[in-house]
CSV table of C-alpha atoms in Angstrom, one decimal:
chain,number,residue,atom,x,y,z
Z,1,UNK,CA,-44.7,-10.2,1.4
Z,2,UNK,CA,-44.9,-13.9,2.6
Z,3,UNK,CA,-44.4,-15.5,-0.8
Z,4,UNK,CA,-41.4,-13.1,-1.0
Z,5,UNK,CA,-39.9,-14.5,2.1
Z,6,UNK,CA,-40.1,-18.0,0.6
Z,7,UNK,CA,-38.5,-17.0,-3.0
Z,8,UNK,CA,-36.2,-14.3,-1.9
Z,9,UNK,CA,-35.5,-14.7,2.0
Z,10,UNK,CA,-33.5,-11.9,3.6
Z,11,UNK,CA,-29.6,-12.1,3.5
Z,12,UNK,CA,-28.5,-14.3,6.5
Z,13,UNK,CA,-31.9,-14.9,7.7
Z,14,UNK,CA,-33.6,-18.1,8.5
Z,15,UNK,CA,-37.3,-18.4,7.5
Z,16,UNK,CA,-39.5,-20.8,9.6
Z,17,UNK,CA,-43.1,-21.8,9.3
Z,18,UNK,CA,-45.0,-22.4,12.4
Z,19,UNK,CA,-48.4,-23.8,13.3
Z,20,UNK,CA,-50.3,-25.9,15.9
Z,21,UNK,CA,-52.1,-29.1,15.2
Z,22,UNK,CA,-54.7,-30.4,17.6
Z,23,UNK,CA,-55.8,-30.8,20.0
Z,24,UNK,CA,-54.8,-34.6,19.8
Z,25,UNK,CA,-56.6,-36.4,22.2
Z,26,UNK,CA,-56.2,-40.0,23.5
Z,27,UNK,CA,-58.9,-42.3,23.3
Z,28,UNK,CA,-59.7,-44.8,26.0
Z,29,UNK,CA,-60.9,-48.3,25.6
Z,30,UNK,CA,-62.3,-50.9,27.7
Z,31,UNK,CA,-60.2,-54.0,28.4
Z,32,UNK,CA,-59.9,-56.3,25.4
Z,33,UNK,CA,-62.9,-58.9,25.2
Z,34,UNK,CA,-61.6,-62.3,26.0
Z,35,UNK,CA,-63.2,-65.9,25.6
Z,36,UNK,CA,-65.9,-67.7,27.4
Z,37,UNK,CA,-65.5,-71.1,29.1
Z,38,UNK,CA,-67.7,-72.7,26.3
Z,39,UNK,CA,-65.7,-71.1,23.3
Z,40,UNK,CA,-68.0,-68.1,22.7
Z,41,UNK,CA,-66.7,-64.6,22.2
Z,42,UNK,CA,-67.6,-62.4,25.2
Z,43,UNK,CA,-69.3,-59.3,23.6
Z,44,UNK,CA,-68.3,-55.9,25.2
Z,45,UNK,CA,-70.1,-52.8,24.0
Z,46,UNK,CA,-67.3,-50.4,22.6
Z,47,UNK,CA,-66.8,-47.1,24.1
Z,48,UNK,CA,-65.3,-44.5,22.0
Z,49,UNK,CA,-65.3,-41.6,24.5
Z,50,UNK,CA,-62.2,-39.4,24.6
Z,51,UNK,CA,-60.3,-38.7,27.9
Z,52,UNK,CA,-60.1,-35.4,29.4
Z,53,UNK,CA,-56.2,-35.0,28.5
Z,54,UNK,CA,-55.8,-33.0,25.3
Z,55,UNK,CA,-52.3,-32.4,23.6
Z,56,UNK,CA,-51.3,-29.7,21.2
Z,57,UNK,CA,-48.7,-30.4,18.7
Z,58,UNK,CA,-46.3,-27.0,17.9
Z,59,UNK,CA,-44.5,-27.4,14.5
Z,60,UNK,CA,-41.8,-25.4,12.9
Z,61,UNK,CA,-40.6,-26.2,9.3
Z,62,UNK,CA,-37.1,-24.7,8.0
Z,63,UNK,CA,-37.8,-24.0,4.6
Z,64,UNK,CA,-34.3,-23.8,3.4
Z,65,UNK,CA,-33.6,-27.5,4.4
Z,66,UNK,CA,-37.0,-29.0,5.2
Z,67,UNK,CA,-36.2,-30.0,8.8
Z,68,UNK,CA,-38.7,-29.5,11.5
Z,69,UNK,CA,-38.8,-28.9,15.0
Z,70,UNK,CA,-41.8,-30.3,17.1
Z,71,UNK,CA,-42.9,-29.9,20.8
Z,72,UNK,CA,-46.1,-31.2,22.7
Z,73,UNK,CA,-48.0,-29.1,25.2
Z,74,UNK,CA,-51.2,-29.6,27.1
Z,75,UNK,CA,-52.5,-26.0,26.1
Z,76,UNK,CA,-52.3,-23.7,23.5
Z,77,UNK,CA,-51.2,-20.5,25.4
Z,78,UNK,CA,-48.7,-17.7,25.3
Z,79,UNK,CA,-46.1,-19.5,27.7
Z,80,UNK,CA,-46.4,-22.8,25.5
Z,81,UNK,CA,-45.8,-20.5,22.5
Z,82,UNK,CA,-42.9,-18.7,24.1
Z,83,UNK,CA,-41.3,-22.1,25.0
Z,84,UNK,CA,-41.5,-23.2,21.5
Z,85,UNK,CA,-40.0,-20.2,20.3
Z,86,UNK,CA,-37.0,-20.9,22.5
Z,87,UNK,CA,-36.7,-24.4,20.9
Z,88,UNK,CA,-36.7,-22.7,17.5
Z,89,UNK,CA,-34.0,-20.3,18.5
Z,90,UNK,CA,-32.1,-23.1,20.0
Z,91,UNK,CA,-32.4,-25.3,16.8
Z,92,UNK,CA,-31.1,-22.3,14.7
Z,93,UNK,CA,-27.7,-21.0,16.2
Z,94,UNK,CA,-26.0,-17.9,14.8
Z,95,UNK,CA,-26.4,-14.2,14.4
Z,96,UNK,CA,-28.8,-13.9,11.4
Z,97,UNK,CA,-32.5,-13.2,12.0
Z,98,UNK,CA,-35.2,-15.6,12.3
Z,99,UNK,CA,-38.3,-15.0,10.4
Z,100,UNK,CA,-41.2,-17.0,11.9
Z,101,UNK,CA,-44.3,-17.2,9.6
Z,102,UNK,CA,-47.2,-17.6,11.7
Z,103,UNK,CA,-51.0,-16.9,11.8
Z,104,UNK,CA,-52.9,-14.4,13.9
Z,105,UNK,CA,-53.6,-16.5,16.9
Z,106,UNK,CA,-53.9,-14.5,20.0
Z,107,UNK,CA,-51.0,-16.1,21.9
Z,108,UNK,CA,-48.6,-15.4,18.9
Z,109,UNK,CA,-49.2,-11.6,19.4
Z,110,UNK,CA,-50.2,-11.3,23.3
Z,111,UNK,CA,-48.4,-8.8,25.6
Z,112,UNK,CA,-46.5,-11.5,27.2
Z,113,UNK,CA,-45.4,-12.9,23.8
Z,114,UNK,CA,-44.4,-9.4,22.8
Z,115,UNK,CA,-42.4,-9.1,25.8
Z,116,UNK,CA,-40.5,-12.2,25.4
Z,117,UNK,CA,-39.6,-11.3,21.9
Z,118,UNK,CA,-38.3,-7.9,22.9
Z,119,UNK,CA,-35.6,-10.1,24.9
Z,120,UNK,CA,-34.9,-12.3,21.7
Z,121,UNK,CA,-34.4,-9.7,19.1
Z,122,UNK,CA,-33.3,-12.4,16.5
Z,123,UNK,CA,-36.9,-13.5,16.1
Z,124,UNK,CA,-39.1,-11.5,14.2
Z,125,UNK,CA,-42.9,-12.4,13.2
Z,126,UNK,CA,-44.3,-12.1,9.7
Z,127,UNK,CA,-48.1,-12.9,10.2
Z,128,UNK,CA,-50.2,-14.4,7.3
Z,129,UNK,CA,-53.4,-12.7,6.4
Z,130,UNK,CA,-56.7,-14.0,7.8
Z,131,UNK,CA,-58.3,-16.8,5.8
Z,132,UNK,CA,-54.9,-17.5,3.8
Z,133,UNK,CA,-53.5,-20.7,5.7
Z,134,UNK,CA,-52.2,-22.0,2.4
Z,135,UNK,CA,-49.6,-19.6,2.4
Z,136,UNK,CA,-48.1,-21.4,5.5
Z,137,UNK,CA,-46.0,-24.4,4.3
Z,138,UNK,CA,-46.3,-26.0,7.6
Z,139,UNK,CA,-49.9,-26.7,6.7
Z,140,UNK,CA,-48.6,-29.1,4.1
Z,141,UNK,CA,-45.9,-30.5,6.5
Z,142,UNK,CA,-48.8,-31.5,8.8
Z,143,UNK,CA,-50.3,-33.6,6.3
Z,144,UNK,CA,-47.0,-35.5,5.9
Z,145,UNK,CA,-46.7,-35.7,9.8
Z,146,UNK,CA,-50.3,-37.0,10.2
Z,147,UNK,CA,-49.8,-39.9,8.1
Z,148,UNK,CA,-46.3,-40.9,9.7
Z,149,UNK,CA,-47.5,-40.1,13.5
Z,150,UNK,CA,-51.3,-40.1,13.9
Z,151,UNK,CA,-52.9,-42.2,11.3
Z,152,UNK,CA,-54.7,-45.3,12.5
Z,153,UNK,CA,-53.1,-45.1,15.9
Z,154,UNK,CA,-55.0,-44.8,19.3
Z,155,UNK,CA,-53.1,-43.2,21.9
Z,156,UNK,CA,-53.5,-44.0,25.7
Z,157,UNK,CA,-52.2,-40.7,26.9
Z,158,UNK,CA,-50.2,-37.6,26.3
Z,159,UNK,CA,-47.0,-39.5,26.7
Z,160,UNK,CA,-47.7,-41.7,23.8
Z,161,UNK,CA,-48.6,-38.5,21.6
Z,162,UNK,CA,-45.3,-37.0,22.8
Z,163,UNK,CA,-43.5,-40.2,21.9
Z,164,UNK,CA,-45.1,-40.7,18.4
Z,165,UNK,CA,-44.3,-36.9,17.6
Z,166,UNK,CA,-40.7,-37.1,18.4
Z,167,UNK,CA,-40.1,-40.4,16.4
Z,168,UNK,CA,-42.0,-39.0,13.6
Z,169,UNK,CA,-40.2,-35.9,13.6
Z,170,UNK,CA,-36.8,-37.7,13.5
Z,171,UNK,CA,-37.8,-39.8,10.7
Z,172,UNK,CA,-39.2,-37.1,8.7
Z,173,UNK,CA,-35.8,-35.0,9.3
Z,174,UNK,CA,-33.6,-37.9,8.0
Z,175,UNK,CA,-35.4,-37.4,4.7
Z,176,UNK,CA,-35.8,-33.9,4.6
Z,177,UNK,CA,-35.2,-31.7,1.5
Z,178,UNK,CA,-35.8,-28.0,0.8
Z,179,UNK,CA,-39.4,-26.7,0.3
Z,180,UNK,CA,-39.5,-24.7,-2.7
Z,181,UNK,CA,-42.6,-22.0,-3.3
Z,182,UNK,CA,-44.7,-23.0,-6.2
Z,183,UNK,CA,-45.6,-25.7,-8.7
Z,184,UNK,CA,-43.0,-27.6,-10.6
Z,185,UNK,CA,-43.1,-27.3,-14.3
Z,186,UNK,CA,-44.8,-30.1,-15.9
Z,187,UNK,CA,-42.4,-32.8,-17.7
Z,188,UNK,CA,-42.2,-32.7,-21.3
Z,189,UNK,CA,-44.5,-35.3,-23.1
Z,190,UNK,CA,-42.1,-36.3,-25.8
Z,191,UNK,CA,-43.8,-39.4,-26.9
Z,192,UNK,CA,-46.8,-37.3,-27.8
Z,193,UNK,CA,-44.9,-35.0,-30.0
Z,194,UNK,CA,-43.2,-37.8,-31.5
Z,195,UNK,CA,-46.6,-39.3,-32.3
Z,196,UNK,CA,-47.7,-36.0,-34.0
Z,197,UNK,CA,-44.5,-35.8,-35.9
Z,198,UNK,CA,-45.2,-39.3,-37.2
Z,199,UNK,CA,-48.8,-38.7,-38.3
């Protein structure tokens, strides 16, 4: 069923893959070591403890054109998920259905979320089977996102994480392309065939 939504989406519907990344935690560092009066470097023991603030990154990939919607939140709960669904609905104006492919997280199927969905009939869920996260194309998009927004960066606080998320999403949306299910066919090996014919 999930693969069918990728290869043959319903008429007039928008297929969106959603997932949460995190928690992304800021890392606190002591002040940068300076130089002493006699020219020797002051040695300060490094502290790699993480701060108490955690941030979750919500992401949705529109399969038809490859654009994404992201949002950061301090927690992963039903209220944050409903706020994110509203952002998805705002990013996809029109009258057709919005098919949201998601995993079976409790906040995705809670009573509060089902009540919210009853008031937003355009959005309907398609849950992936347990243990089949590879069916969610958002997982592949997270790999690209991590490389652009999170790799090699130490964040001072949730505000920095939100800023990096917005910048990386905007940059990735500028070069977005449709996501096609399946592996592309291998390129023909003309030189090998030519060599065989010459032998």
